[in-house]
mmCIF file of C-alpha atoms and ligand atoms in Angstrom:
data_model
loop_
_atom_site.group_PDB
_atom_site.id
_atom_site.type_symbol
_atom_site.label_atom_id
_atom_site.label_comp_id
_atom_site.label_asym_id
_atom_site.label_seq_id
_atom_site.Cartn_x
_atom_site.Cartn_y
_atom_site.Cartn_z
ATOM 1 C CA MET A 1499 40.954 -7.011 6.422
ATOM 2 C CA LYS A 1500 39.888 -5.761 3.273
ATOM 3 C CA LEU A 1501 38.235 -8.667 2.199
ATOM 4 C CA SER A 1502 36.051 -8.921 5.528
ATOM 5 C CA LEU A 1503 35.235 -5.427 5.017
ATOM 6 C CA LEU A 1504 33.899 -6.041 1.475
ATOM 7 C CA SER A 1505 31.854 -8.753 2.851
ATOM 8 C CA LEU A 1506 30.567 -6.640 5.516
ATOM 9 C CA LEU A 1507 29.442 -4.141 3.108
ATOM 10 C CA SER A 1508 27.810 -6.676 0.746
ATOM 11 C CA LEU A 1509 25.895 -8.238 3.771
ATOM 12 C CA LEU A 1510 24.828 -5.033 4.656
ATOM 13 C CA THR A 1511 23.657 -4.134 1.139
ATOM 14 C CA ILE A 1512 21.620 -7.546 0.943
ATOM 15 C CA THR A 1513 20.066 -6.581 4.462
ATOM 16 C CA SER A 1514 18.866 -3.532 3.174
ATOM 17 C CA VAL A 1515 17.468 -4.657 0.094
ATOM 18 C CA ASN A 1516 15.628 -7.585 2.274
ATOM 19 C CA ALA A 1517 14.457 -5.310 4.938
ATOM 20 C CA HIS A 1518 10.734 -5.370 5.143
ATOM 21 C CA PHE A 1519 7.855 -3.311 6.832
ATOM 22 C CA THR A 1520 4.191 -3.305 8.071
ATOM 23 C CA MET A 1521 1.438 -0.781 8.320
ATOM 24 C CA GLN A 1522 1.759 0.425 12.289
ATOM 25 C CA TYR A 1523 -0.153 3.485 12.603
ATOM 26 C CA LEU A 1524 -3.392 5.130 11.428
ATOM 27 C CA TRP A 1525 -3.791 9.045 11.865
ATOM 28 C CA VAL A 1526 -7.106 10.727 11.585
ATOM 29 C CA ASN A 1527 -7.220 14.434 10.898
ATOM 30 C CA GLY A 1528 -3.705 14.726 12.377
ATOM 31 C CA VAL A 1529 -4.471 12.561 15.234
ATOM 32 C CA ASP A 1530 -2.203 9.188 15.883
ATOM 33 C CA GLN A 1531 -4.495 6.482 16.988
ATOM 34 C CA GLY A 1532 -1.623 4.175 18.517
ATOM 35 C CA GLN A 1533 0.599 1.426 17.388
ATOM 36 C CA ASN A 1534 -1.447 -1.160 15.698
ATOM 37 C CA VAL A 1535 -4.928 0.409 16.732
ATOM 38 C CA ASP A 1536 -7.802 -0.150 14.170
ATOM 39 C CA LEU A 1537 -5.454 -2.282 11.864
ATOM 40 C CA ARG A 1538 -5.325 -6.036 10.819
ATOM 41 C CA VAL A 1539 -2.019 -6.845 11.863
ATOM 42 C CA PRO A 1540 -0.054 -9.570 9.667
ATOM 43 C CA PRO A 1541 2.070 -12.082 11.834
ATOM 44 C CA ASN A 1542 5.321 -10.448 10.235
ATOM 45 C CA ASN A 1543 6.784 -7.776 7.965
ATOM 46 C CA ASN A 1544 7.264 -10.287 4.925
ATOM 47 C CA PRO A 1545 5.644 -8.792 1.324
ATOM 48 C CA VAL A 1546 3.022 -10.516 -0.484
ATOM 49 C CA THR A 1547 4.295 -11.522 -3.888
ATOM 50 C CA ASP A 1548 1.737 -13.667 -5.318
ATOM 51 C CA VAL A 1549 -0.968 -11.326 -6.943
ATOM 52 C CA THR A 1550 -3.625 -14.035 -7.209
ATOM 53 C CA SER A 1551 -3.285 -14.850 -3.444
ATOM 54 C CA ASN A 1552 -6.180 -13.997 -1.085
ATOM 55 C CA ASP A 1553 -3.304 -12.364 1.049
ATOM 56 C CA LEU A 1554 -3.204 -9.705 -1.485
ATOM 57 C CA THR A 1555 -6.657 -8.346 0.027
ATOM 58 C CA CYS A 1556 -5.389 -7.269 3.477
ATOM 59 C CA ASN A 1557 -2.141 -9.182 3.759
ATOM 60 C CA VAL A 1558 -1.554 -12.807 5.703
ATOM 61 C CA GLY A 1559 -4.446 -13.474 8.070
ATOM 62 C CA GLY A 1560 -6.279 -10.268 6.944
ATOM 63 C CA THR A 1561 -9.665 -11.526 6.121
ATOM 64 C CA SER A 1562 -11.197 -11.027 9.408
ATOM 65 C CA GLY A 1563 -11.022 -7.867 11.803
ATOM 66 C CA SER A 1564 -12.497 -9.966 14.553
ATOM 67 C CA GLY A 1565 -10.914 -8.258 17.828
ATOM 68 C CA VAL A 1566 -9.626 -5.235 15.807
ATOM 69 C CA SER A 1567 -11.412 -2.014 16.712
ATOM 70 C CA THR A 1568 -12.807 0.485 14.458
ATOM 71 C CA ALA A 1569 -12.069 4.456 14.011
ATOM 72 C CA THR A 1570 -14.857 6.754 13.762
ATOM 73 C CA ILE A 1571 -13.935 9.376 11.194
ATOM 74 C CA PRO A 1572 -15.850 12.259 9.819
ATOM 75 C CA ALA A 1573 -16.781 12.095 5.883
ATOM 76 C CA GLY A 1574 -13.847 14.174 4.010
ATOM 77 C CA ALA A 1575 -11.223 13.380 6.871
ATOM 78 C CA THR A 1576 -7.692 13.131 6.091
ATOM 79 C CA VAL A 1577 -6.255 10.006 7.052
ATOM 80 C CA ALA A 1578 -2.461 9.061 7.262
ATOM 81 C CA PHE A 1579 -0.907 5.541 7.141
ATOM 82 C CA GLU A 1580 2.356 5.277 9.082
ATOM 83 C CA TRP A 1581 4.975 2.293 8.222
ATOM 84 C CA HIS A 1582 7.922 0.859 9.669
ATOM 85 C CA GLN A 1583 10.680 -2.066 9.441
ATOM 86 C CA HIS A 1584 10.104 -2.831 12.742
ATOM 87 C CA ALA A 1585 8.365 -1.816 16.071
ATOM 88 C CA GLN A 1586 10.214 1.441 16.294
ATOM 89 C CA ARG A 1587 10.153 5.026 14.683
ATOM 90 C CA THR A 1588 13.593 5.919 14.607
ATOM 91 C CA GLY A 1589 17.050 4.536 14.223
ATOM 92 C CA GLU A 1590 16.283 3.274 10.448
ATOM 93 C CA ASP A 1591 14.505 4.080 7.268
ATOM 94 C CA PRO A 1592 10.861 3.630 7.946
ATOM 95 C CA ILE A 1593 10.442 1.261 4.786
ATOM 96 C CA SER A 1594 14.082 1.002 3.693
ATOM 97 C CA GLY A 1595 15.472 3.280 0.939
ATOM 98 C CA GLY A 1596 16.329 0.285 -1.253
ATOM 99 C CA HIS A 1597 12.388 -0.266 -1.845
ATOM 100 C CA LYS A 1598 11.362 1.700 -4.847
ATOM 101 C CA GLY A 1599 7.773 1.722 -6.093
ATOM 102 C CA PRO A 1600 4.094 3.125 -6.080
ATOM 103 C CA VAL A 1601 1.804 3.787 -2.898
ATOM 104 C CA GLN A 1602 -1.790 3.616 -3.375
ATOM 105 C CA VAL A 1603 -4.843 3.673 -1.303
ATOM 106 C CA TYR A 1604 -8.122 1.557 -1.942
ATOM 107 C CA ILE A 1605 -11.277 1.852 -0.011
ATOM 108 C CA ALA A 1606 -14.325 -0.718 0.382
ATOM 109 C CA LYS A 1607 -17.601 -0.258 2.118
ATOM 110 C CA ALA A 1608 -18.957 -3.040 4.250
ATOM 111 C CA PRO A 1609 -22.634 -3.922 4.269
ATOM 112 C CA SER A 1610 -22.440 -4.216 8.052
ATOM 113 C CA THR A 1611 -19.329 -3.872 9.965
ATOM 114 C CA ALA A 1612 -15.569 -3.509 8.935
ATOM 115 C CA ALA A 1613 -14.591 -6.166 11.237
ATOM 116 C CA SER A 1614 -16.739 -8.614 9.439
ATOM 117 C CA LEU A 1615 -15.822 -7.409 5.776
ATOM 118 C CA ASP A 1616 -13.495 -10.194 4.121
ATOM 119 C CA GLY A 1617 -12.545 -7.987 1.008
ATOM 120 C CA SER A 1618 -13.439 -10.562 -1.440
ATOM 121 C CA GLY A 1619 -14.925 -9.561 -4.621
ATOM 122 C CA ALA A 1620 -15.229 -6.373 -6.575
ATOM 123 C CA VAL A 1621 -15.500 -4.088 -3.600
ATOM 124 C CA TRP A 1622 -12.549 -1.765 -3.700
ATOM 125 C CA THR A 1623 -12.273 1.743 -4.970
ATOM 126 C CA LYS A 1624 -8.731 3.515 -5.616
ATOM 127 C CA ILE A 1625 -8.616 6.827 -4.016
ATOM 128 C CA TYR A 1626 -4.921 7.426 -4.205
ATOM 129 C CA SER A 1627 -1.986 6.782 -6.330
ATOM 130 C CA SER A 1628 1.478 8.002 -6.584
ATOM 131 C CA GLY A 1629 4.232 6.160 -8.551
ATOM 132 C CA LEU A 1630 7.317 7.602 -10.014
ATOM 133 C CA VAL A 1631 7.146 11.149 -8.644
ATOM 134 C CA ASP A 1632 10.194 12.618 -10.653
ATOM 135 C CA PRO A 1633 11.663 10.642 -13.399
ATOM 136 C CA SER A 1634 14.540 12.976 -13.905
ATOM 137 C CA SER A 1635 15.878 11.961 -10.448
ATOM 138 C CA GLN A 1636 14.267 8.527 -10.440
ATOM 139 C CA GLU A 1637 12.129 9.712 -7.254
ATOM 140 C CA TRP A 1638 9.604 7.189 -6.350
ATOM 141 C CA ALA A 1639 6.428 7.410 -4.062
ATOM 142 C CA THR A 1640 8.321 5.294 -1.669
ATOM 143 C CA ASP A 1641 11.153 7.871 -1.170
ATOM 144 C CA VAL A 1642 8.593 10.479 -0.358
ATOM 145 C CA VAL A 1643 7.361 8.109 2.346
ATOM 146 C CA ASN A 1644 10.882 7.507 3.699
ATOM 147 C CA ALA A 1645 11.595 11.080 3.954
ATOM 148 C CA ASN A 1646 8.219 11.599 5.696
ATOM 149 C CA GLY A 1647 8.763 9.597 8.554
ATOM 150 C CA GLY A 1648 6.900 6.485 6.913
ATOM 151 C CA LYS A 1649 3.641 8.242 6.468
ATOM 152 C CA HIS A 1650 1.686 9.323 3.572
ATOM 153 C CA SER A 1651 -1.963 10.723 3.735
ATOM 154 C CA VAL A 1652 -5.127 10.786 1.760
ATOM 155 C CA THR A 1653 -8.491 12.731 1.918
ATOM 156 C CA ILE A 1654 -11.593 10.100 2.147
ATOM 157 C CA PRO A 1655 -13.802 11.430 -0.509
ATOM 158 C CA ALA A 1656 -16.547 13.387 1.229
ATOM 159 C CA SER A 1657 -19.125 12.103 -1.279
ATOM 160 C CA LEU A 1658 -18.814 8.429 0.086
ATOM 161 C CA PRO A 1659 -21.749 7.319 2.004
ATOM 162 C CA ALA A 1660 -21.764 7.230 5.809
ATOM 163 C CA GLY A 1661 -20.927 3.758 7.148
ATOM 164 C CA GLN A 1662 -17.987 1.350 7.880
ATOM 165 C CA TYR A 1663 -15.168 0.605 5.415
ATOM 166 C CA LEU A 1664 -12.020 -0.949 4.930
ATOM 167 C CA LEU A 1665 -9.228 1.362 3.789
ATOM 168 C CA ARG A 1666 -6.546 -0.618 2.407
ATOM 169 C CA ALA A 1667 -2.871 1.079 1.636
ATOM 170 C CA GLU A 1668 -0.424 -0.622 -0.423
ATOM 171 C CA ILE A 1669 3.087 -0.261 -1.255
ATOM 172 C CA ILE A 1670 4.609 -2.129 -3.973
ATOM 173 C CA ALA A 1671 8.303 -2.302 -3.909
ATOM 174 C CA LEU A 1672 9.842 -2.938 -7.464
ATOM 175 C CA HIS A 1673 13.616 -3.371 -6.681
ATOM 176 C CA VAL A 1674 13.433 -7.206 -7.727
ATOM 177 C CA ALA A 1675 10.448 -6.803 -10.230
ATOM 178 C CA SER A 1676 12.139 -7.755 -13.625
ATOM 179 C CA THR A 1677 10.860 -11.089 -13.139
ATOM 180 C CA TYR A 1678 7.835 -12.626 -11.608
ATOM 181 C CA PRO A 1679 7.037 -13.293 -8.720
ATOM 182 C CA GLY A 1680 9.421 -10.212 -7.696
ATOM 183 C CA ALA A 1681 7.230 -7.276 -7.095
ATOM 184 C CA GLN A 1682 6.658 -7.073 -3.210
ATOM 185 C CA PHE A 1683 3.254 -6.154 -2.257
ATOM 186 C CA TYR A 1684 3.251 -4.298 1.563
ATOM 187 C CA ILE A 1685 -0.454 -4.213 2.469
ATOM 188 C CA GLY A 1686 -2.226 -2.841 5.627
ATOM 189 C CA CYS A 1687 -5.916 -2.565 6.243
ATOM 190 C CA ALA A 1688 -7.523 -0.312 8.728
ATOM 191 C CA GLN A 1689 -11.104 -0.232 9.845
ATOM 192 C CA VAL A 1690 -12.997 3.012 9.900
ATOM 193 C CA ASN A 1691 -16.681 3.999 10.434
ATOM 194 C CA VAL A 1692 -17.489 7.207 8.255
ATOM 195 C CA SER A 1693 -19.859 9.634 9.828
ATOM 196 C CA GLY A 1694 -21.642 11.940 7.538
ATOM 197 C CA GLY A 1695 -21.039 11.516 3.690
ATOM 198 C CA GLY A 1696 -22.908 11.431 0.330
ATOM 199 C CA SER A 1697 -24.102 9.293 -1.942
ATOM 200 C CA ALA A 1698 -21.314 8.333 -4.411
ATOM 201 C CA ASN A 1699 -21.183 4.928 -5.979
ATOM 202 C CA PRO A 1700 -17.740 4.590 -7.734
ATOM 203 C CA PRO A 1701 -16.328 1.837 -9.690
ATOM 204 C CA LYS A 1702 -14.812 -1.018 -8.004
ATOM 205 C CA ILE A 1703 -12.248 -3.870 -8.815
ATOM 206 C CA ALA A 1704 -11.170 -6.892 -6.883
ATOM 207 C CA LEU A 1705 -7.904 -7.460 -4.891
ATOM 208 C CA PRO A 1706 -6.873 -10.309 -5.981
ATOM 209 C CA GLY A 1707 -7.806 -9.768 -9.484
ATOM 210 C CA ALA A 1708 -6.896 -6.333 -10.777
ATOM 211 C CA TYR A 1709 -3.300 -7.136 -10.992
ATOM 212 C CA LYS A 1710 -1.865 -9.796 -13.245
ATOM 213 C CA PRO A 1711 1.653 -11.244 -13.386
ATOM 214 C CA THR A 1712 2.165 -9.909 -17.010
ATOM 215 C CA ASP A 1713 1.082 -6.135 -16.064
ATOM 216 C CA PRO A 1714 3.804 -3.761 -17.000
ATOM 217 C CA GLY A 1715 3.693 -2.098 -13.831
ATOM 218 C CA ILE A 1716 4.203 -5.385 -11.773
ATOM 219 C CA THR A 1717 6.853 -7.139 -14.031
ATOM 220 C CA VAL A 1718 9.128 -4.370 -14.664
ATOM 221 C CA ASN A 1719 12.709 -3.421 -14.552
ATOM 222 C CA ILE A 1720 12.765 -0.021 -12.632
ATOM 223 C CA TYR A 1721 16.667 0.370 -13.353
ATOM 224 C CA ASN A 1722 16.594 1.320 -17.010
ATOM 225 C CA ASN A 1723 15.865 5.083 -16.692
ATOM 226 C CA LEU A 1724 12.337 4.319 -16.575
ATOM 227 C CA GLN A 1725 10.458 7.719 -17.400
ATOM 228 C CA SER A 1726 6.760 6.852 -16.599
ATOM 229 C CA TYR A 1727 5.004 4.367 -14.262
ATOM 230 C CA THR A 1728 1.355 3.426 -14.307
ATOM 231 C CA ALA A 1729 -0.414 0.711 -11.956
ATOM 232 C CA PHE A 1730 -3.256 -0.089 -13.872
ATOM 233 C CA VAL A 1731 -6.873 -0.653 -12.282
ATOM 234 C CA ARG A 1732 -9.382 -2.911 -14.012
ATOM 235 C CA THR A 1733 -12.759 -1.972 -14.183
ATOM 236 C CA PHE A 1734 -14.100 -4.370 -16.798
ATOM 237 C CA PRO A 1735 -12.442 -7.708 -17.995
ATOM 238 C CA PHE A 1736 -9.929 -7.146 -20.758
ATOM 239 C CA MET A 1737 -9.791 -3.292 -20.155
ATOM 240 C CA HIS A 1738 -7.467 -1.054 -18.347
ATOM 241 C CA LYS A 1739 -8.588 2.327 -16.931
ATOM 242 C CA GLU A 1740 -6.634 4.601 -14.959
ATOM 243 C CA LEU A 1741 -8.246 6.944 -12.642
ATOM 244 C CA THR A 1742 -7.202 10.582 -12.125
ATOM 245 C CA PHE A 1743 -6.262 11.584 -8.990
ATOM 246 C CA PRO A 1744 -7.449 13.764 -6.683
ATOM 247 C CA LEU A 1745 -10.485 11.479 -7.426
ATOM 248 C CA SER A 1746 -13.701 13.587 -7.908
ATOM 249 C CA LEU A 1747 -16.786 11.355 -7.361
HETATM 250 C C1 NAG B 1878 -20.553 4.744 13.393
HETATM 251 O O1 NAG B 1878 -20.701 6.205 13.469
HETATM 252 C C2 NAG B 1878 -21.949 6.600 13.704
HETATM 253 C C3 NAG B 1878 -22.106 8.087 13.473
HETATM 254 O O2 NAG B 1878 -21.140 8.837 14.217
HETATM 255 C C4 NAG B 1878 -22.678 6.135 14.922
HETATM 256 O O3 NAG B 1878 -23.908 6.633 15.107
HETATM 257 C C5 NAG B 1878 -22.179 4.833 14.954
HETATM 258 O O4 NAG B 1878 -22.661 4.105 16.290
HETATM 259 C C6 NAG B 1878 -20.977 4.469 14.760
HETATM 260 N N1 NAG B 1878 -20.974 2.922 14.753
HETATM 261 C C7 NAG B 1878 -19.764 2.066 15.275
HETATM 262 C C8 NAG B 1878 -20.137 0.710 15.280
HETATM 263 O O5 NAG B 1878 -19.072 2.658 15.910
HETATM 264 CU CU1 CU B 1879 11.950 -5.778 2.041
#
């Protein structure tokens, strides 16, 4: 009896560590757009672990938005992304408490429609990043997302030009990241049409391209009383530059 309880417990632990999730809802200025609406939906909730794979752009099958609708949003809008392990909003941790790591948001402008943008090349600007929120309690951005029903939000810089964009939110789970491949990238891309706006032309990076397997933010043991965490952005070859948030463009 004791043995079977123990094995049940270890099974449950393994299940929670292996639990995965997807982006399922886009919110625009507090309005839920509906499940999987305006989103490029991957075939399953598995993470991407190869930082050189084209799946790192917008998840598996995410290079085309054909058949995906595009949300019209005003410049300066606050958008939120909501993630879940399965197609349900209750009954489990939204993204599973065992998943610890940073939460980031990138944006890429489409020359024409968001649906036709494949996201390749240096087209992405990071507009949000949250990592190790509180070193003393080892609270991560993922803990905040779990406590917030699977949601995190960002303000789209009002200075970005009007037009169509891909918004790419990324949650990097680092619970098994001490060797590579290990870091788990959960990626969701939303299609938006920004009205209004300004004329900012911010620095851009490529995804894949910005992350390297040897990055200290990608191959990292987070269970060693980590005191700080930085997810690097490369703006030039061989050079690191971390932007300051909120981003002023
Ligand atoms: C994008 O928004 C602009 C401004 O509201 C609108 O004129 C245009 O028709 C929209 N484009 C699409 C494809 O929805
Ligand atoms: Cu998982």
